[in-house]
Amino acid sequence: RVIRFADETSLPVLAALTDDNRIYALPQRDLMELVREAEELGVSPLALIEKEIAEGAAPVGVPLESLTLLTPLDAPEVWAAGVTYERSRDARNYEATGGKLDVATFYDKVYDAERPEIFFKSTAARTVGPGQDVCLRSDSSWQIPEPELGLVIGRNGNIVGYTAGNDMSCRDIEGENPLYLPQAKMWRRSCSIGPAVRLAETVADPYRFQIACRIYRNGELAVEGTASTGQLKRRFDELVSFLRRDNDIFDGTVLLTGTCIVPPNDFTLQDGDRIEIEISDIGVLSNTARKLVP
Ligand code: DO4
Ligand code: MG
């Protein structure tokens, strides 16, 4: 895995995190620089990291928990796919129809259509990393986190790695009118990614990631859900290919792949709730929800 942390002068340091939790500071400034360098050398990113470690990359002498982790990369853009799991389709139908689950909607249509739903979710400036606050909108009273697997993509559409992401969402704004989707999805600090990027070449089967979401209120577990990327309706390369149709993407773009865990319909996030999103082989992304202070 690859992480970034802040050094004592608050500058970002790129580091490799081994499965037995050893950490090595890498000379590259960020993940995509490492990927480009590996391309130029004709080796894989993992092979380049192994070479750096063999040639003396500095071991970081403190445990992971005591580092100030940053977003694992400055994703220039974060896009998101929607209604890619049955659970998301059913939750959206509930919002849009006031609970009349037998009514067919555009969510049913998009779930079955050839073209997936893909929307613009965030920019680097709106995206936070592990341990940072995500914001709650002041004009919504039905807000949830959406735990999602994120694909880290290179400019040519190659999947470099996988991370965890939170597509914070306002169910009331989206349910009122689908044209309000951008407002239901994008505001200050409405997206988080991290804590690490698992290099794609180290993943045998990306349809076997286990995803868990836990929400703590006043230190007590209030909501818990689990799912697997095996339940995804689409293929990851299919989502990437639609994102790239007649579109330029930048190195390090993140594509969130949709949520498969939705809290109960009577749940809304409150100021101070701590959200944990755990994805197997990636790690735990933890953020606290905070009301926006103008
Ligand atoms: O249709 C709206 C958004 C869907 C979404 O974000 C998801 O399924 O994760
Ligand atoms: Mg989503």
JSON list of C-alpha atoms in Angstrom, two decimals, residues 81-226:
[
{"chain": "A", "resi": 81, "resn": "ALA", "atom": "CA", "xyz": [-20.71, 6.08, -10.27]},
{"chain": "A", "resi": 82, "resn": "GLY", "atom": "CA", "xyz": [-24.20, 5.61, -8.88]},
{"chain": "A", "resi": 83, "resn": "VAL", "atom": "CA", "xyz": [-26.88, 2.94, -8.58]},
{"chain": "A", "resi": 84, "resn": "THR", "atom": "CA", "xyz": [-24.32, 0.22, -9.21]},
{"chain": "A", "resi": 85, "resn": "TYR", "atom": "CA", "xyz": [-25.63, -1.97, -6.38]},
{"chain": "A", "resi": 86, "resn": "GLU", "atom": "CA", "xyz": [-29.20, -3.18, -5.81]},
{"chain": "A", "resi": 87, "resn": "ARG", "atom": "CA", "xyz": [-29.14, -1.67, -2.31]},
{"chain": "A", "resi": 88, "resn": "SER", "atom": "CA", "xyz": [-28.45, 1.81, -3.71]},
{"chain": "A", "resi": 89, "resn": "ARG", "atom": "CA", "xyz": [-31.23, 1.48, -6.30]},
{"chain": "A", "resi": 90, "resn": "ASP", "atom": "CA", "xyz": [-33.74, 0.52, -3.60]},
{"chain": "A", "resi": 91, "resn": "ALA", "atom": "CA", "xyz": [-32.66, 3.37, -1.28]},
{"chain": "A", "resi": 92, "resn": "ARG", "atom": "CA", "xyz": [-32.94, 5.91, -4.13]},
{"chain": "A", "resi": 93, "resn": "ASN", "atom": "CA", "xyz": [-36.39, 4.62, -5.03]},
{"chain": "A", "resi": 94, "resn": "TYR", "atom": "CA", "xyz": [-37.43, 5.12, -1.41]},
{"chain": "A", "resi": 95, "resn": "GLU", "atom": "CA", "xyz": [-36.21, 8.76, -1.46]},
{"chain": "A", "resi": 96, "resn": "ALA", "atom": "CA", "xyz": [-37.81, 9.58, -4.81]},
{"chain": "A", "resi": 97, "resn": "THR", "atom": "CA", "xyz": [-41.19, 7.95, -4.23]},
{"chain": "A", "resi": 98, "resn": "GLY", "atom": "CA", "xyz": [-41.73, 8.57, -0.53]},
{"chain": "A", "resi": 99, "resn": "GLY", "atom": "CA", "xyz": [-41.40, 4.89, 0.21]},
{"chain": "A", "resi": 100, "resn": "LYS", "atom": "CA", "xyz": [-43.62, 3.48, -2.58]},
{"chain": "A", "resi": 101, "resn": "LEU", "atom": "CA", "xyz": [-41.20, 0.74, -3.52]},
{"chain": "A", "resi": 102, "resn": "ASP", "atom": "CA", "xyz": [-43.43, -0.75, -6.22]},
{"chain": "A", "resi": 103, "resn": "VAL", "atom": "CA", "xyz": [-43.14, 2.35, -8.44]},
{"chain": "A", "resi": 104, "resn": "ALA", "atom": "CA", "xyz": [-40.66, 2.02, -11.34]},
{"chain": "A", "resi": 105, "resn": "THR", "atom": "CA", "xyz": [-38.32, 5.02, -11.54]},
{"chain": "A", "resi": 106, "resn": "PHE", "atom": "CA", "xyz": [-35.33, 6.31, -13.48]},
{"chain": "A", "resi": 107, "resn": "TYR", "atom": "CA", "xyz": [-33.20, 4.59, -10.82]},
{"chain": "A", "resi": 108, "resn": "ASP", "atom": "CA", "xyz": [-34.58, 1.22, -11.96]},
{"chain": "A", "resi": 109, "resn": "LYS", "atom": "CA", "xyz": [-33.86, 2.26, -15.55]},
{"chain": "A", "resi": 110, "resn": "VAL", "atom": "CA", "xyz": [-30.26, 3.28, -14.91]},
{"chain": "A", "resi": 111, "resn": "TYR", "atom": "CA", "xyz": [-29.58, 0.12, -12.89]},
{"chain": "A", "resi": 112, "resn": "ASP", "atom": "CA", "xyz": [-30.45, -1.94, -15.98]},
{"chain": "A", "resi": 113, "resn": "ALA", "atom": "CA", "xyz": [-29.25, 0.43, -18.72]},
{"chain": "A", "resi": 114, "resn": "GLU", "atom": "CA", "xyz": [-26.07, -0.05, -20.70]},
{"chain": "A", "resi": 115, "resn": "ARG", "atom": "CA", "xyz": [-24.84, 3.44, -19.71]},
{"chain": "A", "resi": 116, "resn": "PRO", "atom": "CA", "xyz": [-24.07, 3.75, -16.00]},
{"chain": "A", "resi": 117, "resn": "GLU", "atom": "CA", "xyz": [-24.69, 6.85, -13.90]},
{"chain": "A", "resi": 118, "resn": "ILE", "atom": "CA", "xyz": [-21.41, 8.78, -13.56]},
{"chain": "A", "resi": 119, "resn": "PHE", "atom": "CA", "xyz": [-21.25, 12.21, -11.98]},
{"chain": "A", "resi": 120, "resn": "PHE", "atom": "CA", "xyz": [-18.62, 14.74, -10.99]},
{"chain": "A", "resi": 121, "resn": "LYS", "atom": "CA", "xyz": [-18.09, 14.46, -7.24]},
{"chain": "A", "resi": 122, "resn": "SER", "atom": "CA", "xyz": [-15.15, 16.50, -6.01]},
{"chain": "A", "resi": 123, "resn": "THR", "atom": "CA", "xyz": [-11.93, 18.40, -6.58]},
{"chain": "A", "resi": 124, "resn": "ALA", "atom": "CA", "xyz": [-8.71, 18.12, -4.57]},
{"chain": "A", "resi": 125, "resn": "ALA", "atom": "CA", "xyz": [-9.65, 21.21, -2.55]},
{"chain": "A", "resi": 126, "resn": "ARG", "atom": "CA", "xyz": [-13.00, 19.71, -1.48]},
{"chain": "A", "resi": 127, "resn": "THR", "atom": "CA", "xyz": [-11.56, 16.28, -0.64]},
{"chain": "A", "resi": 128, "resn": "VAL", "atom": "CA", "xyz": [-10.30, 15.42, 2.83]},
{"chain": "A", "resi": 129, "resn": "GLY", "atom": "CA", "xyz": [-8.12, 12.60, 4.09]},
{"chain": "A", "resi": 130, "resn": "PRO", "atom": "CA", "xyz": [-8.10, 10.23, 7.07]},
{"chain": "A", "resi": 131, "resn": "GLY", "atom": "CA", "xyz": [-8.79, 11.82, 10.46]},
{"chain": "A", "resi": 132, "resn": "GLN", "atom": "CA", "xyz": [-10.09, 15.07, 8.96]},
{"chain": "A", "resi": 133, "resn": "ASP", "atom": "CA", "xyz": [-13.61, 16.44, 9.30]},
{"chain": "A", "resi": 134, "resn": "VAL", "atom": "CA", "xyz": [-16.21, 16.02, 6.59]},
{"chain": "A", "resi": 135, "resn": "CYS", "atom": "CA", "xyz": [-18.91, 18.70, 6.54]},
{"chain": "A", "resi": 136, "resn": "LEU", "atom": "CA", "xyz": [-22.65, 18.52, 6.92]},
{"chain": "A", "resi": 137, "resn": "ARG", "atom": "CA", "xyz": [-24.78, 20.80, 4.74]},
{"chain": "A", "resi": 138, "resn": "SER", "atom": "CA", "xyz": [-26.81, 23.38, 6.63]},
{"chain": "A", "resi": 139, "resn": "ASP", "atom": "CA", "xyz": [-29.87, 23.03, 4.33]},
{"chain": "A", "resi": 140, "resn": "SER", "atom": "CA", "xyz": [-30.37, 19.27, 4.57]},
{"chain": "A", "resi": 141, "resn": "SER", "atom": "CA", "xyz": [-31.91, 17.19, 7.33]},
{"chain": "A", "resi": 142, "resn": "TRP", "atom": "CA", "xyz": [-31.24, 13.74, 5.82]},
{"chain": "A", "resi": 143, "resn": "GLN", "atom": "CA", "xyz": [-27.53, 13.15, 5.34]},
{"chain": "A", "resi": 144, "resn": "ILE", "atom": "CA", "xyz": [-25.53, 9.94, 5.12]},
{"chain": "A", "resi": 145, "resn": "PRO", "atom": "CA", "xyz": [-22.03, 8.75, 4.34]},
{"chain": "A", "resi": 146, "resn": "GLU", "atom": "CA", "xyz": [-21.67, 6.49, 1.29]},
{"chain": "A", "resi": 147, "resn": "PRO", "atom": "CA", "xyz": [-18.81, 4.00, 1.74]},
{"chain": "A", "resi": 148, "resn": "GLU", "atom": "CA", "xyz": [-17.37, 3.17, -1.67]},
{"chain": "A", "resi": 149, "resn": "LEU", "atom": "CA", "xyz": [-14.39, 1.52, -3.26]},
{"chain": "A", "resi": 150, "resn": "GLY", "atom": "CA", "xyz": [-12.40, 4.14, -5.19]},
{"chain": "A", "resi": 151, "resn": "LEU", "atom": "CA", "xyz": [-10.41, 3.37, -8.34]},
{"chain": "A", "resi": 152, "resn": "VAL", "atom": "CA", "xyz": [-7.22, 5.40, -8.73]},
{"chain": "A", "resi": 153, "resn": "ILE", "atom": "CA", "xyz": [-6.77, 5.91, -12.45]},
{"chain": "A", "resi": 154, "resn": "GLY", "atom": "CA", "xyz": [-3.90, 7.05, -14.63]},
{"chain": "A", "resi": 155, "resn": "ARG", "atom": "CA", "xyz": [-4.36, 9.44, -17.58]},
{"chain": "A", "resi": 156, "resn": "ASN", "atom": "CA", "xyz": [-4.64, 6.46, -19.96]},
{"chain": "A", "resi": 157, "resn": "GLY", "atom": "CA", "xyz": [-7.43, 4.88, -17.95]},
{"chain": "A", "resi": 158, "resn": "ASN", "atom": "CA", "xyz": [-5.23, 2.26, -16.32]},
{"chain": "A", "resi": 159, "resn": "ILE", "atom": "CA", "xyz": [-6.33, 1.31, -12.80]},
{"chain": "A", "resi": 160, "resn": "VAL", "atom": "CA", "xyz": [-3.28, 2.03, -10.66]},
{"chain": "A", "resi": 161, "resn": "GLY", "atom": "CA", "xyz": [-4.83, 1.07, -7.33]},
{"chain": "A", "resi": 162, "resn": "TYR", "atom": "CA", "xyz": [-7.78, 1.03, -4.98]},
{"chain": "A", "resi": 163, "resn": "THR", "atom": "CA", "xyz": [-8.69, 3.26, -2.07]},
{"chain": "A", "resi": 164, "resn": "ALA", "atom": "CA", "xyz": [-11.67, 3.80, 0.24]},
{"chain": "A", "resi": 165, "resn": "GLY", "atom": "CA", "xyz": [-13.96, 6.77, -0.30]},
{"chain": "A", "resi": 166, "resn": "ASN", "atom": "CA", "xyz": [-16.91, 8.50, 1.30]},
{"chain": "A", "resi": 167, "resn": "ASP", "atom": "CA", "xyz": [-19.45, 10.03, -1.10]},
{"chain": "A", "resi": 168, "resn": "MET", "atom": "CA", "xyz": [-21.30, 12.19, 1.47]},
{"chain": "A", "resi": 169, "resn": "SER", "atom": "CA", "xyz": [-24.90, 12.60, 0.30]},
{"chain": "A", "resi": 170, "resn": "CYS", "atom": "CA", "xyz": [-28.10, 14.47, 1.12]},
{"chain": "A", "resi": 171, "resn": "ARG", "atom": "CA", "xyz": [-31.01, 12.10, 0.58]},
{"chain": "A", "resi": 172, "resn": "ASP", "atom": "CA", "xyz": [-33.69, 14.79, 0.97]},
{"chain": "A", "resi": 173, "resn": "ILE", "atom": "CA", "xyz": [-32.17, 17.13, -1.64]},
{"chain": "A", "resi": 174, "resn": "GLU", "atom": "CA", "xyz": [-31.67, 14.31, -4.16]},
{"chain": "A", "resi": 175, "resn": "GLY", "atom": "CA", "xyz": [-35.12, 12.84, -3.44]},
{"chain": "A", "resi": 176, "resn": "GLU", "atom": "CA", "xyz": [-36.85, 16.20, -3.96]},
{"chain": "A", "resi": 177, "resn": "ASN", "atom": "CA", "xyz": [-35.66, 16.47, -7.56]},
{"chain": "A", "resi": 178, "resn": "PRO", "atom": "CA", "xyz": [-32.97, 14.54, -9.47]},
{"chain": "A", "resi": 179, "resn": "LEU", "atom": "CA", "xyz": [-31.81, 17.82, -11.03]},
{"chain": "A", "resi": 180, "resn": "TYR", "atom": "CA", "xyz": [-30.56, 18.77, -7.57]},
{"chain": "A", "resi": 181, "resn": "LEU", "atom": "CA", "xyz": [-27.99, 15.94, -7.65]},
{"chain": "A", "resi": 182, "resn": "PRO", "atom": "CA", "xyz": [-24.92, 18.22, -7.78]},
{"chain": "A", "resi": 183, "resn": "GLN", "atom": "CA", "xyz": [-26.14, 20.03, -4.63]},
{"chain": "A", "resi": 184, "resn": "ALA", "atom": "CA", "xyz": [-26.92, 16.72, -2.94]},
{"chain": "A", "resi": 185, "resn": "LYS", "atom": "CA", "xyz": [-23.37, 15.56, -3.61]},
{"chain": "A", "resi": 186, "resn": "MET", "atom": "CA", "xyz": [-20.95, 18.50, -3.75]},
{"chain": "A", "resi": 187, "resn": "TRP", "atom": "CA", "xyz": [-20.16, 21.05, -1.10]},
{"chain": "A", "resi": 188, "resn": "ARG", "atom": "CA", "xyz": [-17.22, 21.94, 1.11]},
{"chain": "A", "resi": 189, "resn": "ARG", "atom": "CA", "xyz": [-15.43, 18.81, 2.43]},
{"chain": "A", "resi": 190, "resn": "SER", "atom": "CA", "xyz": [-18.13, 16.45, 1.13]},
{"chain": "A", "resi": 191, "resn": "CYS", "atom": "CA", "xyz": [-15.70, 13.75, 0.02]},
{"chain": "A", "resi": 192, "resn": "SER", "atom": "CA", "xyz": [-12.97, 11.81, 1.77]},
{"chain": "A", "resi": 193, "resn": "ILE", "atom": "CA", "xyz": [-10.47, 9.26, 0.49]},
{"chain": "A", "resi": 194, "resn": "GLY", "atom": "CA", "xyz": [-7.82, 7.09, 2.11]},
{"chain": "A", "resi": 195, "resn": "PRO", "atom": "CA", "xyz": [-6.13, 5.95, 4.24]},
{"chain": "A", "resi": 196, "resn": "ALA", "atom": "CA", "xyz": [-4.01, 4.13, 1.63]},
{"chain": "A", "resi": 197, "resn": "VAL", "atom": "CA", "xyz": [-3.89, 3.13, -2.01]},
{"chain": "A", "resi": 198, "resn": "ARG", "atom": "CA", "xyz": [-3.55, -0.61, -2.50]},
{"chain": "A", "resi": 199, "resn": "LEU", "atom": "CA", "xyz": [-1.60, -1.10, -5.73]},
{"chain": "A", "resi": 200, "resn": "ALA", "atom": "CA", "xyz": [-3.74, -2.88, -8.33]},
{"chain": "A", "resi": 201, "resn": "GLU", "atom": "CA", "xyz": [-1.00, -5.37, -9.12]},
{"chain": "A", "resi": 202, "resn": "THR", "atom": "CA", "xyz": [-1.20, -6.66, -5.51]},
{"chain": "A", "resi": 203, "resn": "VAL", "atom": "CA", "xyz": [-4.94, -7.43, -5.75]},
{"chain": "A", "resi": 204, "resn": "ALA", "atom": "CA", "xyz": [-5.82, -10.89, -7.03]},
{"chain": "A", "resi": 205, "resn": "ASP", "atom": "CA", "xyz": [-9.56, -10.19, -7.43]},
{"chain": "A", "resi": 206, "resn": "PRO", "atom": "CA", "xyz": [-11.01, -6.68, -6.97]},
{"chain": "A", "resi": 207, "resn": "TYR", "atom": "CA", "xyz": [-14.53, -8.15, -6.77]},
{"chain": "A", "resi": 208, "resn": "ARG", "atom": "CA", "xyz": [-13.67, -9.64, -3.39]},
{"chain": "A", "resi": 209, "resn": "PHE", "atom": "CA", "xyz": [-13.13, -6.51, -1.32]},
{"chain": "A", "resi": 210, "resn": "GLN", "atom": "CA", "xyz": [-15.11, -6.54, 1.94]},
{"chain": "A", "resi": 211, "resn": "ILE", "atom": "CA", "xyz": [-16.54, -3.14, 2.85]},
{"chain": "A", "resi": 212, "resn": "ALA", "atom": "CA", "xyz": [-17.78, -2.18, 6.33]},
{"chain": "A", "resi": 213, "resn": "CYS", "atom": "CA", "xyz": [-19.24, 1.08, 7.57]},
{"chain": "A", "resi": 214, "resn": "ARG", "atom": "CA", "xyz": [-19.62, 2.01, 11.23]},
{"chain": "A", "resi": 215, "resn": "ILE", "atom": "CA", "xyz": [-21.04, 5.26, 12.56]},
{"chain": "A", "resi": 216, "resn": "TYR", "atom": "CA", "xyz": [-20.36, 6.17, 16.20]},
{"chain": "A", "resi": 217, "resn": "ARG", "atom": "CA", "xyz": [-22.49, 8.71, 18.08]},
{"chain": "A", "resi": 218, "resn": "ASN", "atom": "CA", "xyz": [-21.19, 9.90, 21.47]},
{"chain": "A", "resi": 219, "resn": "GLY", "atom": "CA", "xyz": [-18.70, 7.02, 21.33]},
{"chain": "A", "resi": 220, "resn": "GLU", "atom": "CA", "xyz": [-21.45, 4.38, 20.85]},
{"chain": "A", "resi": 221, "resn": "LEU", "atom": "CA", "xyz": [-21.92, 2.34, 17.68]},
{"chain": "A", "resi": 222, "resn": "ALA", "atom": "CA", "xyz": [-25.11, 3.73, 16.09]},
{"chain": "A", "resi": 223, "resn": "VAL", "atom": "CA", "xyz": [-25.08, 2.18, 12.60]},
{"chain": "A", "resi": 224, "resn": "GLU", "atom": "CA", "xyz": [-23.18, -0.72, 11.11]},
{"chain": "A", "resi": 225, "resn": "GLY", "atom": "CA", "xyz": [-23.30, -2.35, 7.67]},
{"chain": "A", "resi": 226, "resn": "THR", "atom": "CA", "xyz": [-21.20, -4.66, 5.55]}
]
